[in-house]
GROMACS .gro file of C-alpha atoms in nm:
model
  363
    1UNK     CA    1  -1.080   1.294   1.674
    2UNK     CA    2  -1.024   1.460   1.290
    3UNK     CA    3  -0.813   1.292   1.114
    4UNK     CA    4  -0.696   1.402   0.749
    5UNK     CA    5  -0.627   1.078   0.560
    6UNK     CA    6  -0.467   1.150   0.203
    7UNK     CA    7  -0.457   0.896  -0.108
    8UNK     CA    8  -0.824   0.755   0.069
    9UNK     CA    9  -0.966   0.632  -0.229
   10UNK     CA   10  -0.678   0.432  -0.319
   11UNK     CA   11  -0.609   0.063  -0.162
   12UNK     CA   12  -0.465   0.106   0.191
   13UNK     CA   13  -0.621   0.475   0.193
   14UNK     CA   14  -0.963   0.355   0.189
   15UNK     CA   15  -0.913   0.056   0.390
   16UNK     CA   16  -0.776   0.301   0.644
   17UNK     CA   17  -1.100   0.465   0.540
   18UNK     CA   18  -1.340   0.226   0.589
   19UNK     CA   19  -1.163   0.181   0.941
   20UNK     CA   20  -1.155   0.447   1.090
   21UNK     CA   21  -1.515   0.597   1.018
   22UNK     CA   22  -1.657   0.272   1.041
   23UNK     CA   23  -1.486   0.130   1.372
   24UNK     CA   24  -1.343   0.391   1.567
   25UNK     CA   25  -1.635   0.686   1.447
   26UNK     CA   26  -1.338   0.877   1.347
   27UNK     CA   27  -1.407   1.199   1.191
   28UNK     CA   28  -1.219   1.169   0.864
   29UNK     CA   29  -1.175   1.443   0.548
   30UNK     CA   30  -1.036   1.211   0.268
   31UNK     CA   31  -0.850   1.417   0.000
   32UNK     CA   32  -0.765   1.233  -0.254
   33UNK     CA   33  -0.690   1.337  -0.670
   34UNK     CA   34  -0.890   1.036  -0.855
   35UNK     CA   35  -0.616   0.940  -1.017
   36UNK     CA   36  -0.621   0.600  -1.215
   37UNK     CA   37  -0.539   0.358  -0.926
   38UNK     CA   38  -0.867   0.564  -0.659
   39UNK     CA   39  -1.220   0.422  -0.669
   40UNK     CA   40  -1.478   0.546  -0.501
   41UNK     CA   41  -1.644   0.219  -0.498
   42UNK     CA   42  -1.393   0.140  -0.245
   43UNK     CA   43  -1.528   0.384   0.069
   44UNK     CA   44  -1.901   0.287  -0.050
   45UNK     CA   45  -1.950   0.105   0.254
   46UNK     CA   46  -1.881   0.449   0.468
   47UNK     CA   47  -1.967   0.741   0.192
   48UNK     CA   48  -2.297   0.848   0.367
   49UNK     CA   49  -2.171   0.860   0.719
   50UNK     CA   50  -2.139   1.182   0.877
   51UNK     CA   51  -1.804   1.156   0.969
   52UNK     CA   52  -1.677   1.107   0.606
   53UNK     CA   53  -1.589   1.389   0.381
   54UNK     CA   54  -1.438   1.369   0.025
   55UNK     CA   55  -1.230   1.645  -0.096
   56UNK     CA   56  -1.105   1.605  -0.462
   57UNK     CA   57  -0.748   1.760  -0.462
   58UNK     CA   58  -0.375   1.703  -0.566
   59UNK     CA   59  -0.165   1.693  -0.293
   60UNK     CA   60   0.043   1.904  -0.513
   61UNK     CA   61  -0.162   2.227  -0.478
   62UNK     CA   62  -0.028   2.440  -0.191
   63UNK     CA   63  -0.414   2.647  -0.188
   64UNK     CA   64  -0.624   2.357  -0.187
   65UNK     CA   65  -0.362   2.185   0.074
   66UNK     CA   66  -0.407   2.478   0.337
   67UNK     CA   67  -0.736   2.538   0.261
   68UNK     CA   68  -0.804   2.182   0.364
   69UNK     CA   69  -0.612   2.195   0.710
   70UNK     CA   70  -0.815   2.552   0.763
   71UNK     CA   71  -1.106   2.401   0.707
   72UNK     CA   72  -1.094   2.092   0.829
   73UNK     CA   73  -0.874   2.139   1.148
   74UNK     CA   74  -0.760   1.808   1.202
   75UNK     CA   75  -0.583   1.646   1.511
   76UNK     CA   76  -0.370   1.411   1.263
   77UNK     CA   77  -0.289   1.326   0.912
   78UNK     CA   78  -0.173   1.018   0.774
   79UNK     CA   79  -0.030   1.052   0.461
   80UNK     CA   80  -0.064   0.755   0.207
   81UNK     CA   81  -0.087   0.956  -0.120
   82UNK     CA   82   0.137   0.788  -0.375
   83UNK     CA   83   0.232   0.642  -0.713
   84UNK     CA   84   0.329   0.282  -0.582
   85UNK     CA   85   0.354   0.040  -0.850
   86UNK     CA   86   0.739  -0.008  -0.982
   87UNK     CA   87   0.644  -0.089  -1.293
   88UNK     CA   88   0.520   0.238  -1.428
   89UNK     CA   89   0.763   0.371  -1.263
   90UNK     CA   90   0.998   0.226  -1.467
   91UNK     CA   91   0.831   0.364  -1.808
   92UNK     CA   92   0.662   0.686  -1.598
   93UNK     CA   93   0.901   0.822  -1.346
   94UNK     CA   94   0.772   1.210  -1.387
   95UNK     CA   95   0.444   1.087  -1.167
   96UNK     CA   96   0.669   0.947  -0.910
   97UNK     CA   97   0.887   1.261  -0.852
   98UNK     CA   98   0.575   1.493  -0.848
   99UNK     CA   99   0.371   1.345  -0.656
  100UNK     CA  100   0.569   1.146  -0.394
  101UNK     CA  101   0.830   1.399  -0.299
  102UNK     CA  102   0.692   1.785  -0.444
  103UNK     CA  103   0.343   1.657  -0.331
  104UNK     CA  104   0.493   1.541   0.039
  105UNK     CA  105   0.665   1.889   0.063
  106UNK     CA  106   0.399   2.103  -0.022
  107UNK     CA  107   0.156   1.854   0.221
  108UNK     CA  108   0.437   1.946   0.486
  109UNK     CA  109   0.427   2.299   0.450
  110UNK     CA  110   0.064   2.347   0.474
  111UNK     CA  111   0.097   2.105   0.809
  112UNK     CA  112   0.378   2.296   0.941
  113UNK     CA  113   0.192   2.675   0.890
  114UNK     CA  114  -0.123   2.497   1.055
  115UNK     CA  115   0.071   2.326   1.353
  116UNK     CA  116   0.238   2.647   1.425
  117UNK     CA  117  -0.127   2.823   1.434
  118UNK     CA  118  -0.251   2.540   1.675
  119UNK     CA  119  -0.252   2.603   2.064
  120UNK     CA  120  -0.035   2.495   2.289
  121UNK     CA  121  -0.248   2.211   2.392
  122UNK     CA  122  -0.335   2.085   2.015
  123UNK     CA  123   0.050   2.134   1.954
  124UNK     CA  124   0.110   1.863   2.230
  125UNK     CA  125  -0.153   1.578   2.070
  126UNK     CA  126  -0.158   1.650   1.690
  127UNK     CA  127   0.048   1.380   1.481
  128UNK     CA  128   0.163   1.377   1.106
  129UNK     CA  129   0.202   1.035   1.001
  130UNK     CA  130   0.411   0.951   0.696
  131UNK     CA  131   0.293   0.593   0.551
  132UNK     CA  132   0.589   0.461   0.336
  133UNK     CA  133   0.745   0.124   0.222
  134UNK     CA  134   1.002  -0.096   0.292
  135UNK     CA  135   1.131  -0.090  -0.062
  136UNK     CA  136   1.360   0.233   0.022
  137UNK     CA  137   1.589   0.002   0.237
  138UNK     CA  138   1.651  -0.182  -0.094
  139UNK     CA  139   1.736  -0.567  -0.097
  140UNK     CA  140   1.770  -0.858   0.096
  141UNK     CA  141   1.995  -1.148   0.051
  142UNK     CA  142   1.888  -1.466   0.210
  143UNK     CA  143   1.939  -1.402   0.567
  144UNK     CA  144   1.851  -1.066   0.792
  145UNK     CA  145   1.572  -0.868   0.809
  146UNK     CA  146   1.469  -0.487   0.806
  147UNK     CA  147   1.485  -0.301   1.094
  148UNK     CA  148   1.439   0.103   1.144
  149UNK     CA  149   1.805   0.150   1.137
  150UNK     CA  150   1.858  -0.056   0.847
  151UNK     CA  151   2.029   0.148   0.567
  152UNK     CA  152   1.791   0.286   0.257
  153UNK     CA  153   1.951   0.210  -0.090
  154UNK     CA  154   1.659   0.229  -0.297
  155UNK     CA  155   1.668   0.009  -0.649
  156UNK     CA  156   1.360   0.164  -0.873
  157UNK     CA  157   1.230   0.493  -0.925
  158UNK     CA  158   0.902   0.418  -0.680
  159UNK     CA  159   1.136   0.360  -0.432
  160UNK     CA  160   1.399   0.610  -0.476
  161UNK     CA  161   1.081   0.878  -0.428
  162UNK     CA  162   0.943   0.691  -0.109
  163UNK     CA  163   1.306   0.716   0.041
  164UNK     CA  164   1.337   1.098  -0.035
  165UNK     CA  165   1.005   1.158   0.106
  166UNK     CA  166   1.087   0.991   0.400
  167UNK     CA  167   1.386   1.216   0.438
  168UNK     CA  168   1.146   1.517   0.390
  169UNK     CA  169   0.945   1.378   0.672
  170UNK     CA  170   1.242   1.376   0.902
  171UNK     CA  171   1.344   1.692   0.807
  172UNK     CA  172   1.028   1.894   0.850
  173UNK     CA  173   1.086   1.729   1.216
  174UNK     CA  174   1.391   1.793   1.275
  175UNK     CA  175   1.418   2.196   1.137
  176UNK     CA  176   1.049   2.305   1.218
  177UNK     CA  177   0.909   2.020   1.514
  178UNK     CA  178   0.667   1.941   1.273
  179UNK     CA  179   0.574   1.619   1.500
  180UNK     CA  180   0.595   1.354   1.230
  181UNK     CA  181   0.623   1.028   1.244
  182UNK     CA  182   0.723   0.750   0.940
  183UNK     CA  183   0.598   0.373   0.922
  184UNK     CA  184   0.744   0.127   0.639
  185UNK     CA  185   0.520  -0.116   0.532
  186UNK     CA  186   0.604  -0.493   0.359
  187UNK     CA  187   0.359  -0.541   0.080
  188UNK     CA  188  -0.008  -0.516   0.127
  189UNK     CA  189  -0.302  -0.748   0.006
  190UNK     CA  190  -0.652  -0.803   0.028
  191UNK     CA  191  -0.966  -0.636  -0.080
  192UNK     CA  192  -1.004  -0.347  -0.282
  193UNK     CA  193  -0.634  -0.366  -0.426
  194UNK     CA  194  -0.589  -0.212  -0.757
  195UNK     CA  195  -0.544  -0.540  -1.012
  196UNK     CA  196  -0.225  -0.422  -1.113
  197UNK     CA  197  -0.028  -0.537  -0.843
  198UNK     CA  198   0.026  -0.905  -0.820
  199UNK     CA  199  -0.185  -1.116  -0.631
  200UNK     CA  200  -0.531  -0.931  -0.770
  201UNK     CA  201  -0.397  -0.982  -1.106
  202UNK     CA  202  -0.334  -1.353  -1.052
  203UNK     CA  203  -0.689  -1.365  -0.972
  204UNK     CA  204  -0.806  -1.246  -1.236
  205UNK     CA  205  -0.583  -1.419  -1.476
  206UNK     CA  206  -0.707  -1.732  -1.377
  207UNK     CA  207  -1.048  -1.652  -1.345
  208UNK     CA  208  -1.071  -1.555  -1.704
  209UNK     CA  209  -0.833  -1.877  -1.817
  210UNK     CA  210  -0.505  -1.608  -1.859
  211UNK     CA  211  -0.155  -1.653  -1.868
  212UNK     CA  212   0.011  -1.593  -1.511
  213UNK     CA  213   0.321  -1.463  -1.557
  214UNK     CA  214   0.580  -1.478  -1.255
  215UNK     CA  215   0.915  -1.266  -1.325
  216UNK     CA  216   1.265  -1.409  -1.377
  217UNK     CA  217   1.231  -1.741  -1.194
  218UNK     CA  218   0.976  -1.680  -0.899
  219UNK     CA  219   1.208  -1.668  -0.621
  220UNK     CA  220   1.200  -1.307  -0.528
  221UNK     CA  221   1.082  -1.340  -0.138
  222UNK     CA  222   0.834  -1.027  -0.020
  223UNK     CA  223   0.657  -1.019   0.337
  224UNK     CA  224   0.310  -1.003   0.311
  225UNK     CA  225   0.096  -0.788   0.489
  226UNK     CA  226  -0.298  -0.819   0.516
  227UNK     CA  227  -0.395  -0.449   0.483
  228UNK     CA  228  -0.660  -0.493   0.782
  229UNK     CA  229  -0.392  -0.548   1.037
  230UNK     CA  230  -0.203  -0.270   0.835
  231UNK     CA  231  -0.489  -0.028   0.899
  232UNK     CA  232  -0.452  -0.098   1.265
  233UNK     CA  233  -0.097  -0.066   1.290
  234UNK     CA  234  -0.128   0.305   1.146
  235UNK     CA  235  -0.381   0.411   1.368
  236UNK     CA  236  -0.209   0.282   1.684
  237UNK     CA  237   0.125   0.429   1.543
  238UNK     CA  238  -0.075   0.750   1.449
  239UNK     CA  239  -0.182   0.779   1.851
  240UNK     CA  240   0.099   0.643   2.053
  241UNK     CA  241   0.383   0.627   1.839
  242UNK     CA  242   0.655   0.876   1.909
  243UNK     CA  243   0.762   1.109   1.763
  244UNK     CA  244   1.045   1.220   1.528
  245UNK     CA  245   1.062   0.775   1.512
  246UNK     CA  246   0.971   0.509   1.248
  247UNK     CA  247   0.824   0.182   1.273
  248UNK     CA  248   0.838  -0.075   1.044
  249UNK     CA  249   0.505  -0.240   1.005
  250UNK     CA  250   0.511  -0.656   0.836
  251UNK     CA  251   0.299  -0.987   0.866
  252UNK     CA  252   0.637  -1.191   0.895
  253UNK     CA  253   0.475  -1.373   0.624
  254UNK     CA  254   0.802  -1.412   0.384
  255UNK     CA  255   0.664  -1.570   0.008
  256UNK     CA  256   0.827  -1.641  -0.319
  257UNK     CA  257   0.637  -1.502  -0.582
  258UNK     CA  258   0.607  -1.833  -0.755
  259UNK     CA  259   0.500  -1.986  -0.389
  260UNK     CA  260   0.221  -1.706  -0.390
  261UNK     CA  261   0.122  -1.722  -0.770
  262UNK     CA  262   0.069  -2.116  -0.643
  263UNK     CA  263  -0.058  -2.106  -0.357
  264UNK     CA  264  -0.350  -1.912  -0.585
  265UNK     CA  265  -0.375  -2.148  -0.835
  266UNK     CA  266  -0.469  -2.387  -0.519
  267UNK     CA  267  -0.761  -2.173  -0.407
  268UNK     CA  268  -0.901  -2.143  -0.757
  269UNK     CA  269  -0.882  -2.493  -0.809
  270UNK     CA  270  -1.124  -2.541  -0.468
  271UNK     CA  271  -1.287  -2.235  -0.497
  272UNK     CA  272  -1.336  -2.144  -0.890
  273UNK     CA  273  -1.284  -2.577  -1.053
  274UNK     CA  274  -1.226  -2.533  -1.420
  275UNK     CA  275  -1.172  -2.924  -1.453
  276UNK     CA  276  -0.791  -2.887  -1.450
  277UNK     CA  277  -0.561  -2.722  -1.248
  278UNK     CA  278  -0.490  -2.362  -1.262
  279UNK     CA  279  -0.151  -2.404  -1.252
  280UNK     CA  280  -0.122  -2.499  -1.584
  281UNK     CA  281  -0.112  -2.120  -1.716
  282UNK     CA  282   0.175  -2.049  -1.459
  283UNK     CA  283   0.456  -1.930  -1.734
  284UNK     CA  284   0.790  -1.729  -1.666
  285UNK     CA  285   0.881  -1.416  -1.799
  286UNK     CA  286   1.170  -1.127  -1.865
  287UNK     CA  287   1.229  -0.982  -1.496
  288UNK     CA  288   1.151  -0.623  -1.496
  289UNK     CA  289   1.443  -0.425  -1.445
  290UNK     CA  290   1.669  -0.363  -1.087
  291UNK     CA  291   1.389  -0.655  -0.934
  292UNK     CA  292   1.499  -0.684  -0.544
  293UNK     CA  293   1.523  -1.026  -0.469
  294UNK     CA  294   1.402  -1.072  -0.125
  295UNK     CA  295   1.247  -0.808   0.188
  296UNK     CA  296   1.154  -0.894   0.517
  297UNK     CA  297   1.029  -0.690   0.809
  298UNK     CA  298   1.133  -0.702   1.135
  299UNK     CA  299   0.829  -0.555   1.314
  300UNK     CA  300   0.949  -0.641   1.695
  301UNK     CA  301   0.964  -0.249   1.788
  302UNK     CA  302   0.601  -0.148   1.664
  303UNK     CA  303   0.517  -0.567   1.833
  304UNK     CA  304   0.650  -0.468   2.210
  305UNK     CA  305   0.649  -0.116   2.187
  306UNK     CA  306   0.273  -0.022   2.071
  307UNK     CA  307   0.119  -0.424   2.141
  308UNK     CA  308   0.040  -0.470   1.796
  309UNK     CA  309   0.061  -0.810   1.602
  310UNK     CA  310  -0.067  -0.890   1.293
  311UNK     CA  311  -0.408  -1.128   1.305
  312UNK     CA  312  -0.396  -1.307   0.918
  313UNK     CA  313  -0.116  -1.571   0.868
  314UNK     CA  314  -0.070  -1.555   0.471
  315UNK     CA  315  -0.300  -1.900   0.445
  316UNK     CA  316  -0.584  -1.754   0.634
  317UNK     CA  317  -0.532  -1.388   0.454
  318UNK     CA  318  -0.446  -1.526   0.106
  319UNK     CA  319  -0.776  -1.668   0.115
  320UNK     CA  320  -0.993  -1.422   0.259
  321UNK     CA  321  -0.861  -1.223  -0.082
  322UNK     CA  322  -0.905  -1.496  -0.307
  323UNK     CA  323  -1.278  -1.519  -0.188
  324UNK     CA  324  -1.289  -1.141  -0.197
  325UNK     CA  325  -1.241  -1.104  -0.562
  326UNK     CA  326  -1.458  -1.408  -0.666
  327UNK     CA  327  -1.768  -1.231  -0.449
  328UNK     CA  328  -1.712  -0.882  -0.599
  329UNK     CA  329  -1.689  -0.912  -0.938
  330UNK     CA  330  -1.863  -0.547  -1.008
  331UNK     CA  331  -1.615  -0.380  -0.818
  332UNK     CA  332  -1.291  -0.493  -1.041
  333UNK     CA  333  -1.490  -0.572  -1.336
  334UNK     CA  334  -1.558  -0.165  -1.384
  335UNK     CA  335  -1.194  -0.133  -1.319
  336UNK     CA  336  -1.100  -0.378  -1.616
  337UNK     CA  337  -1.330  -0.253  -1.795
  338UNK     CA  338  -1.227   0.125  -1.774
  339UNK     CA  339  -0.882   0.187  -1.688
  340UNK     CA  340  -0.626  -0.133  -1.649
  341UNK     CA  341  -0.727  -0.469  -1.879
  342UNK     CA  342  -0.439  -0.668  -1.720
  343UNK     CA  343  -0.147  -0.586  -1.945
  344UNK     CA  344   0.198  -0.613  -1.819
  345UNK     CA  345   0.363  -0.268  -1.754
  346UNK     CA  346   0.722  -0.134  -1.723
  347UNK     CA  347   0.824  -0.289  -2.058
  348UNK     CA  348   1.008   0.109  -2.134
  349UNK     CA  349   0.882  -0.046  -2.536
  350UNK     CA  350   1.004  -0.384  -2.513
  351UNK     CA  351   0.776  -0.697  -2.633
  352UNK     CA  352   0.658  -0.938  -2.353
  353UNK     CA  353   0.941  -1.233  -2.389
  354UNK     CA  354   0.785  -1.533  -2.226
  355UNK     CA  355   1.119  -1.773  -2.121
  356UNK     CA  356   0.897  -2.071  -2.029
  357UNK     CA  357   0.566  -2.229  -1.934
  358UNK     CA  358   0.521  -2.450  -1.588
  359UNK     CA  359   0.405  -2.738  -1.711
  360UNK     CA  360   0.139  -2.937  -1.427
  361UNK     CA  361  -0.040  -3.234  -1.498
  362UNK     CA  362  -0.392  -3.184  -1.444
  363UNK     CA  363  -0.701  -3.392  -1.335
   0.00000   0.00000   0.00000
């Protein structure tokens, strides 16, 4: 099987990556654009093996994009190519709108000219799959969950793009029988993740004695996702989901952020001892703007449908990561060190307003 994975240097990308041509001997041609948030470091383990192939492209370029299906002939794509953090978007929506929905409808149109090229019998098995978030069905309050028919009312600019391109996926279905099909994560973790996103950044905070700021008060709720089980809910959806469908893909691991940003501070304490507790940088600050304030997956139809189930609880995941980042300090320390020192984002020019500290006696 050739599978076209795009956004593979990035966090999920690569893990799907790593997967793929490490597990299932997947042939896989990663095209990816290098942007900030890739690293190469990332597919290291799986660089040299013969079924791994980089191509350095934007999404965005409708030559390169058909000169990669032409080339490459796959028998799937799964599309995770994205700007994904909120806050940039926030301060940087331009990225978000390029790349997210003109980069999904040019990848689209190069699919659709290559599917309709195919024969009859590649028709029938190939399988455009359209990895997106469960941010576009906007929030929560403290009851329900998110199911495929839930409703998408999108509350930030990342998510506003991930809905549209969604919409663009079912379109390119529904018009052409472009065979696509869309999964909607809850938030990811574990190795590899880019330390702007919150639990790497934790990590590093209080490994280097940092402030960890939690916005508002700490009670929005996310589901939490361990990106290994991720990985192999996209491949299974990728080969026997159907078609023209969604499938929402979550750990049913629901965390405030203050319960996560704690639960941290606990793992450092046994893990990293600085001879008081790590809690004692935990401070509070501004929210960032249009903040959801809780998701939650409901998973059951990708659960009984495909058989899939996630294998990491949040304890056993949560640390897992923690030990991750302790163990590999040259792969985020080159980050840090190049691209992303830690600073808080989506400020749109505003000064960092701390509101308060959480004060924790200490040993």
């Amino acid at each position: 099987m050739r599978v076209l994975v795009t956004g593979g240097a990035g966090f999920i990308g690569s893990a799907i990556v790593r997967y793929l041509v490490g597990e299932e001997r997947v042939q896989v041609l990663n095209v990816d654009k290098l942007t900030y948030a890739s690293n190469l470091a990332s597919v290291a383990p799986v660089s040299h093996d013969s079924n791994y192939a980089l191509l350095k492209a934007d999404i965005c370029d409708p030559v390169r994009m058909a000169a990669a299906f032409a080339d490459f002939q796959p028998d799937g794509v799964i599309h995770l190519a994205a700007e994904t953090h909120v806050d940039r978007s926030i301060t940087g929506s331009a990225a978000f709108i390029e790349t997210n929905i003109t980069g999904t409808y040019v990848l689209l149109e190069a699919a659709r000219r290559y599917f309709e090229n195919l024969s009859a019998k590649r028709r029938d098995t190939f399988r455009f799959l359209h990895v997106s978030t469960d941010e576009v069905y906007g929030s929560l309050g403290a009851e329900g969950m998110f199911t495929e028919e839930t409703a998408y009312d999108p509350s930030s600019p990342y998510s506003a793009s991930k809905a549209a391109s969604d919409h663009l996926i079912l379109a390119w279905h529904r018009t052409y029988g472009l065979p696509t099909i869309i999964s909607n994560c809850s938030n990811n973790y574990g190795p590899y993740q880019f330390p702007e996103k919150l639990i790497p950044l934790m990590i590093l905070n209080a490994l280097d004695g940092k402030p960890l700021p939690v916005y508002g008060n700490g009670s929005n709720v996310r589901d939490w996702l361990y990106v290994d089980d991720h990985v192999r809910a996209l491949f299974l959806i990728l080969r026997r989901g159907q078609v023209g469908e969604k499938y929402n893909v979550g750990g049913r691991n629901e965390q405030t952020n203050l319960g996560v940003v704690e639960r941290i501070c606990e793992l450092m304490d046994r893990f990293n001892p600085a001879g008081f507790s790590h809690r004692r940088h935990v401070c509070f600050v501004t929210d960032r703007p249009g903040h959801d304030q809780r998701y939650a997956i409901d998973a059951s139809r990708l659960e009984t449908e495909l058989g899939w189930s996630a294998k990491e609880t949040f304890d056993t995941g949560i640390e897992k990561t923690v030990r991750w980042y302790l163990d590999n300090r040259a792969w985020w320390e080159s980050v840090r060190r190049g691209v992303y020192a830690g600073e808080r984002l989506g400020l749109d020019g505003k000064r960092e307003r701390p509101l308060a500290a959480v004060k924790r006696d200490a040993k």
